[in-house]
mmCIF file of C-alpha atoms in Angstrom:
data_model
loop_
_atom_site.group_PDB
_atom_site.id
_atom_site.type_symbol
_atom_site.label_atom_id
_atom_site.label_comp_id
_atom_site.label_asym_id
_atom_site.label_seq_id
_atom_site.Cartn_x
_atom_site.Cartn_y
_atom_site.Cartn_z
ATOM 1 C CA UNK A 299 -14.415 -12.127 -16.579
ATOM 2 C CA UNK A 300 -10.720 -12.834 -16.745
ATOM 3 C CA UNK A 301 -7.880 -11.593 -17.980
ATOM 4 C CA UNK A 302 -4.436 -13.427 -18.241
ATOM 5 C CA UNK A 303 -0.744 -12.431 -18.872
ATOM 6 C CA UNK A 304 0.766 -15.592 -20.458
ATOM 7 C CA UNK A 305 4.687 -16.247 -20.858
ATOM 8 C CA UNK A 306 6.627 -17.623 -24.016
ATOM 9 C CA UNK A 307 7.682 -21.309 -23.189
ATOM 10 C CA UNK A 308 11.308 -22.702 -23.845
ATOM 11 C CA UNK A 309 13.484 -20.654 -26.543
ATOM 12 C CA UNK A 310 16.187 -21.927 -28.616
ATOM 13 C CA UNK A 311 19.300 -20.071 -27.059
ATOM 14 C CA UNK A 312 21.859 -18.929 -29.511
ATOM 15 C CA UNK A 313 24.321 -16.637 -27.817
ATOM 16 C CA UNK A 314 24.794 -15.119 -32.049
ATOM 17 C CA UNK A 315 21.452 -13.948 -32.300
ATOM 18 C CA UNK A 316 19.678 -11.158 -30.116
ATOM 19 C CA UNK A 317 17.724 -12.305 -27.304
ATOM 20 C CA UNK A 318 14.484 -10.659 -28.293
ATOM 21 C CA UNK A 319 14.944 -12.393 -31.593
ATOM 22 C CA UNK A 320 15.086 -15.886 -30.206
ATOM 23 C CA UNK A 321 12.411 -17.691 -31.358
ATOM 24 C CA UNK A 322 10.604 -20.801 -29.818
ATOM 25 C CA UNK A 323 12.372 -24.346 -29.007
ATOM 26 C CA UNK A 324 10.748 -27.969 -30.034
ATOM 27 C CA UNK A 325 9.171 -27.963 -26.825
ATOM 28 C CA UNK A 326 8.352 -24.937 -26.390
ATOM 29 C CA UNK A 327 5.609 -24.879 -29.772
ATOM 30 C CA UNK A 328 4.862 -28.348 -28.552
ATOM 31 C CA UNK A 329 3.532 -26.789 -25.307
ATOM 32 C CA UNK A 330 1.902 -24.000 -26.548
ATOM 33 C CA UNK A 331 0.373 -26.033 -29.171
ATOM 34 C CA UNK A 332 -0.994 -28.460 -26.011
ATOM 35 C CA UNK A 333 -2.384 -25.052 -24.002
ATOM 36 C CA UNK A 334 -4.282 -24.143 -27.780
ATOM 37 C CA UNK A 335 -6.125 -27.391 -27.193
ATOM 38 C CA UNK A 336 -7.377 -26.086 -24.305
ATOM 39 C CA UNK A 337 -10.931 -24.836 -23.838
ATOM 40 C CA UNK A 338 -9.935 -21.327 -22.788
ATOM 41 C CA UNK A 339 -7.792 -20.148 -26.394
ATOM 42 C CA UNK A 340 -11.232 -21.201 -27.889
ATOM 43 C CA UNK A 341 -13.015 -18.276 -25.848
ATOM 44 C CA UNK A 342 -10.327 -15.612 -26.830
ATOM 45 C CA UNK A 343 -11.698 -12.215 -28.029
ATOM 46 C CA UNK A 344 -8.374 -10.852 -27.694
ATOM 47 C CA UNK A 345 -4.742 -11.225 -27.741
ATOM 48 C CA UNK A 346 -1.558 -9.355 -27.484
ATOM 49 C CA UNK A 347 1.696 -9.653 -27.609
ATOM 50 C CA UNK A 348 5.397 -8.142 -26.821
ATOM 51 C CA UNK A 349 7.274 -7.603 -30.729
ATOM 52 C CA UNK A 350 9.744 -10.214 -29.639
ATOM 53 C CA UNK A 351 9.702 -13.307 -31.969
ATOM 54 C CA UNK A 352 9.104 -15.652 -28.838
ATOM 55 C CA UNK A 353 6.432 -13.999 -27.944
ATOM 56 C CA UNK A 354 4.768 -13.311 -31.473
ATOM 57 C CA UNK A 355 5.190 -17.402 -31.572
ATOM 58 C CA UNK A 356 3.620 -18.250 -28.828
ATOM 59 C CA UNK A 357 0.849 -15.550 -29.667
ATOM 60 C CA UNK A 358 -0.055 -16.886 -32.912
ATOM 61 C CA UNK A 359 -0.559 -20.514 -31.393
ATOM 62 C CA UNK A 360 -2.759 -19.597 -29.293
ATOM 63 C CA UNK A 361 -5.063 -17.098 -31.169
ATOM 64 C CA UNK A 362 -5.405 -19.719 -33.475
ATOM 65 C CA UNK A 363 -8.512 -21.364 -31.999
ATOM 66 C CA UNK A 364 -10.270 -18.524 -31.554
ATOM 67 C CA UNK A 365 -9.750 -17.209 -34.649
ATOM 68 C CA UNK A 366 -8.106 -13.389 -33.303
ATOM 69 C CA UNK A 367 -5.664 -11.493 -35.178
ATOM 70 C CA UNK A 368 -2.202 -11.193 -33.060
ATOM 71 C CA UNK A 369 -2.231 -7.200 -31.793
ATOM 72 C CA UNK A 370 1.633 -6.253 -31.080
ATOM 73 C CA UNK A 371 1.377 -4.483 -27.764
ATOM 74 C CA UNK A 372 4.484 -1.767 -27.682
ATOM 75 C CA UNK A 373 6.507 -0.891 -24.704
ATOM 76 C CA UNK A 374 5.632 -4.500 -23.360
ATOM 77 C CA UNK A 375 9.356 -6.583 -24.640
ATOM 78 C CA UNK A 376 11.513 -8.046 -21.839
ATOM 79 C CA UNK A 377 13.408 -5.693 -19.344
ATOM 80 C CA UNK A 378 16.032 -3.906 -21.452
ATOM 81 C CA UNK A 379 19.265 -6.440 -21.027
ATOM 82 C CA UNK A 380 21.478 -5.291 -23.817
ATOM 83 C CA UNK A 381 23.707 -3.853 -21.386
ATOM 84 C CA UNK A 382 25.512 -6.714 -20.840
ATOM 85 C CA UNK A 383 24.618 -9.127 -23.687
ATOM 86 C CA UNK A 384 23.866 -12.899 -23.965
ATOM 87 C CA UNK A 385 24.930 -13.944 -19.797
ATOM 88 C CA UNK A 386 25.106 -18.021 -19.585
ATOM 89 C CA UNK A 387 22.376 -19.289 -17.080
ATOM 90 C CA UNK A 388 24.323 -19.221 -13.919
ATOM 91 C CA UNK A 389 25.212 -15.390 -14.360
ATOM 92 C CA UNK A 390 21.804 -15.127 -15.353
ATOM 93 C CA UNK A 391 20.198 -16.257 -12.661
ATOM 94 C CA UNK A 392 22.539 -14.593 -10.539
ATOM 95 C CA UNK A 393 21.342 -10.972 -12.249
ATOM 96 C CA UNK A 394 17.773 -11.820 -12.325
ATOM 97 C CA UNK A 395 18.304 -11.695 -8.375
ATOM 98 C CA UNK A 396 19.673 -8.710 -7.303
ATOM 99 C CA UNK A 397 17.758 -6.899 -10.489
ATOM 100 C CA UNK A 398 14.296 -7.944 -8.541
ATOM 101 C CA UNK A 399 16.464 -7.211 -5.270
ATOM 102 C CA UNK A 400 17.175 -3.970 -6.421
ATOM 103 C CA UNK A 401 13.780 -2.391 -8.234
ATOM 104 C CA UNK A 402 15.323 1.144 -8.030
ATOM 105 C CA UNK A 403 19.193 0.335 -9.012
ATOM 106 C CA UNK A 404 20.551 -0.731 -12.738
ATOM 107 C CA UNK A 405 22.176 -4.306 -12.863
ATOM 108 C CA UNK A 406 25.077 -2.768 -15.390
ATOM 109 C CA UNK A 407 23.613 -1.001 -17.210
ATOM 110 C CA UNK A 408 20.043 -2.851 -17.395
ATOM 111 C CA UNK A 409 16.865 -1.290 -17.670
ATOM 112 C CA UNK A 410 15.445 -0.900 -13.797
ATOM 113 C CA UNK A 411 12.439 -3.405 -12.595
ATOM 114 C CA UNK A 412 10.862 -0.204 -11.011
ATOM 115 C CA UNK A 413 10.896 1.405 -14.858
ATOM 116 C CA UNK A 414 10.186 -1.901 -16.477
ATOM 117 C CA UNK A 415 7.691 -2.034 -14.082
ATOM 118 C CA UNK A 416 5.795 1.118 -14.773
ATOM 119 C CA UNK A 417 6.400 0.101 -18.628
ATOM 120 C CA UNK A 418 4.196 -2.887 -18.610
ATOM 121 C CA UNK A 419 1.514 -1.510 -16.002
ATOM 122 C CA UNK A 420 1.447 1.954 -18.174
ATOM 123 C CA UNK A 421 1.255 -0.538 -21.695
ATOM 124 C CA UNK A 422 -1.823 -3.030 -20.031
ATOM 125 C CA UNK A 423 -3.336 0.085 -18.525
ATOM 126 C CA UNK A 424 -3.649 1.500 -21.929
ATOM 127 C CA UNK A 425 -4.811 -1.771 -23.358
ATOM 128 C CA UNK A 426 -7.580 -2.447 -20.384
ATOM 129 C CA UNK A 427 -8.744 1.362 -20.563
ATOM 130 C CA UNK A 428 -10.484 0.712 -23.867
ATOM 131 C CA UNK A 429 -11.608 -3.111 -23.594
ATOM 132 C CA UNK A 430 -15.092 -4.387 -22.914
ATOM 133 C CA UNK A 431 -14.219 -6.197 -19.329
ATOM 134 C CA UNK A 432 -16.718 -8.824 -20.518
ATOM 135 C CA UNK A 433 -13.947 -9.996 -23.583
ATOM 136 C CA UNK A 434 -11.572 -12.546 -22.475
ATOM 137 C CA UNK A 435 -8.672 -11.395 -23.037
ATOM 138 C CA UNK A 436 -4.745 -12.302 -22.953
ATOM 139 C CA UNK A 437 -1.244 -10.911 -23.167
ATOM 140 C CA UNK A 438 1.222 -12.558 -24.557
ATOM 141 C CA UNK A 439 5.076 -11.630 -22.738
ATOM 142 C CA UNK A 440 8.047 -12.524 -21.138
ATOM 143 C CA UNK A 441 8.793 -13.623 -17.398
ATOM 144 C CA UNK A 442 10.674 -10.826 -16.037
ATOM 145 C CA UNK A 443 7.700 -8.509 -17.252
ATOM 146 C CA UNK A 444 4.655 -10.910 -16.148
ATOM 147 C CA UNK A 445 6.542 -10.841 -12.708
ATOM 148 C CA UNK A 446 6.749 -7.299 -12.721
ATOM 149 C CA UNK A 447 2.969 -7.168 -13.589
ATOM 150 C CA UNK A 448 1.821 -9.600 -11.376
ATOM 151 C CA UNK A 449 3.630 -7.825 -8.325
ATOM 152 C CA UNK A 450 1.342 -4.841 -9.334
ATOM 153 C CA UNK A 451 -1.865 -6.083 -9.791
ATOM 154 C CA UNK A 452 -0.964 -8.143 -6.227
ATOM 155 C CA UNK A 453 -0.104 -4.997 -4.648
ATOM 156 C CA UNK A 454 2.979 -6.454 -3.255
ATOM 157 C CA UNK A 455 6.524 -5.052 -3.538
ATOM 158 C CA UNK A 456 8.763 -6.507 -6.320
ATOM 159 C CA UNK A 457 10.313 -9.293 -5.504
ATOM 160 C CA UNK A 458 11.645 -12.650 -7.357
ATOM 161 C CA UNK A 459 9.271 -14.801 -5.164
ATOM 162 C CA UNK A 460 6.268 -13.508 -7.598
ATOM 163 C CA UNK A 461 8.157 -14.802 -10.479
ATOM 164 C CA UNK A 462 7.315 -17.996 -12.379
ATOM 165 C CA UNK A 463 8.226 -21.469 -11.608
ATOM 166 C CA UNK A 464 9.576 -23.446 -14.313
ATOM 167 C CA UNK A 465 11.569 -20.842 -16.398
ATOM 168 C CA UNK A 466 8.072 -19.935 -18.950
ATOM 169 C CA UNK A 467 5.034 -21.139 -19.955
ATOM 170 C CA UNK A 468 3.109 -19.910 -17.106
ATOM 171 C CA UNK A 469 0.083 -17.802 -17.088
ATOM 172 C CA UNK A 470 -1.340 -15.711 -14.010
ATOM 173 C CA UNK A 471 -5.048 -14.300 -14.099
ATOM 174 C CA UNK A 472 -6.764 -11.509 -12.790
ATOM 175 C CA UNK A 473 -9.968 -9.717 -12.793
ATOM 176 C CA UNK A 474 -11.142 -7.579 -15.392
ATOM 177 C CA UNK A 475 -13.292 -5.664 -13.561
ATOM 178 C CA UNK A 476 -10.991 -4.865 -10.616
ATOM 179 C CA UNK A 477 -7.727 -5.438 -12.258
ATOM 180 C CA UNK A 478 -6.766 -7.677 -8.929
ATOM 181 C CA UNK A 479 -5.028 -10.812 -9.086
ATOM 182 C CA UNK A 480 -7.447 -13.809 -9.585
ATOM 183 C CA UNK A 481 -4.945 -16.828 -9.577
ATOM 184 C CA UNK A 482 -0.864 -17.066 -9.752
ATOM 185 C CA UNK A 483 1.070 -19.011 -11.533
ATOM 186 C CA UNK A 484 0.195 -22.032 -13.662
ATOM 187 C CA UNK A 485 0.972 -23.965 -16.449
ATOM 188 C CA UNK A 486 -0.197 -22.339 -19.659
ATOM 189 C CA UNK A 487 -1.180 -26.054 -20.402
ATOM 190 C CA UNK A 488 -2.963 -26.903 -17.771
ATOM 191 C CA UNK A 489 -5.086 -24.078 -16.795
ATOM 192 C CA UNK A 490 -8.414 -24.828 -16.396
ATOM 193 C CA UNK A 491 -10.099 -21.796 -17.707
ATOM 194 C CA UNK A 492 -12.037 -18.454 -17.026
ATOM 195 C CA UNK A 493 -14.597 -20.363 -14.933
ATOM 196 C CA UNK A 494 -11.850 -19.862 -12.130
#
């Protein structure tokens, strides 16, 4: 049986309101509400999610089907960025970079990917430790984090060439009963399922 780490779709960016507290564009509850379609949120037995309201959204979509409550999963938000605030996409993209370049160094003052790292791993851990491996489950975050993740249960070094195409909506699964990588990145909407 499976396991998946899913990613919040497209946000509605408003530099006045804290990242974690952006919430979920038009197209971004369209997808999500296309992936609950699916046959897979159907066969749910759990889900979690980071405590940031893009997450929590995309969460709740998808649990629907299946008819699981929402569990908030702590220590599993974003990679600490409040550093250096709200950074328009360019600069962004230019700090996602050398932050994955860089797992043991702080971009200004951001949390580092080797700590975020062992944040996520230490928070799934937890999560797996006490789960019946034969319980679909998923886990509902953020990109930087699912890259982080997926780097882990890969058993490659960080790197930004593990993280997802398409800027969210991805999922990645892997085993439950090795914790190993089963499949990398895909559409949340078009997976095809635990029969993978």
């Amino acid at each position: 049986m499976f396991g998946i780490y899913v990613t919040h779709p497209q946000v509605r960016i408003d530099p006045d309101v804290p990242v974690p507290r952006w919430g979920l564009s038009e197209l971004g509850v369209s997808r999500s509400h296309a992936a609950a379609r699916l046959d897979w949120t159907a066969q749910l037995g759990r889900i979690l999610s980071s405590d940031e309201t893009k997450a929590l959204e995309t969460a709740a979509i998808l649990a629907a089907p299946a008819g699981v409550n929402v569990e908030v999963m702590h220590h599993a938000g974003e990679n600490d960025r409040s550093a250096t605030g709200f950074l328009v996409p360019e600069e962004f993209e230019k700090a996602a970079n050398w932050f994955f370049a860089n797992p043991g160094q702080s971009f200004r003052g951001w949390e580092r990917a080797a700590d975020a790292q062992a944040r996520i791993v230490a928070a799934v851990t937890s999560v797996l430790d006490g789960h019946d491996p034969s319980t679909p489950i998923a886990f509902v975050g953020h990109g930087g984090m699912g890259t982080l993740l997926k780097c882990h249960l890969a058993g490659v070094p960080i790197a930004r060439s593990q993280d997802q195409p398409g800027g969210g909506g991805n999922l990645f699964a892997f085993s439950l009963a090795d914790r190993r990588l089963a499949c990398d990145w895909e559409p949340f909407e078009l997976w095809q399922g635990w029969q993978q």
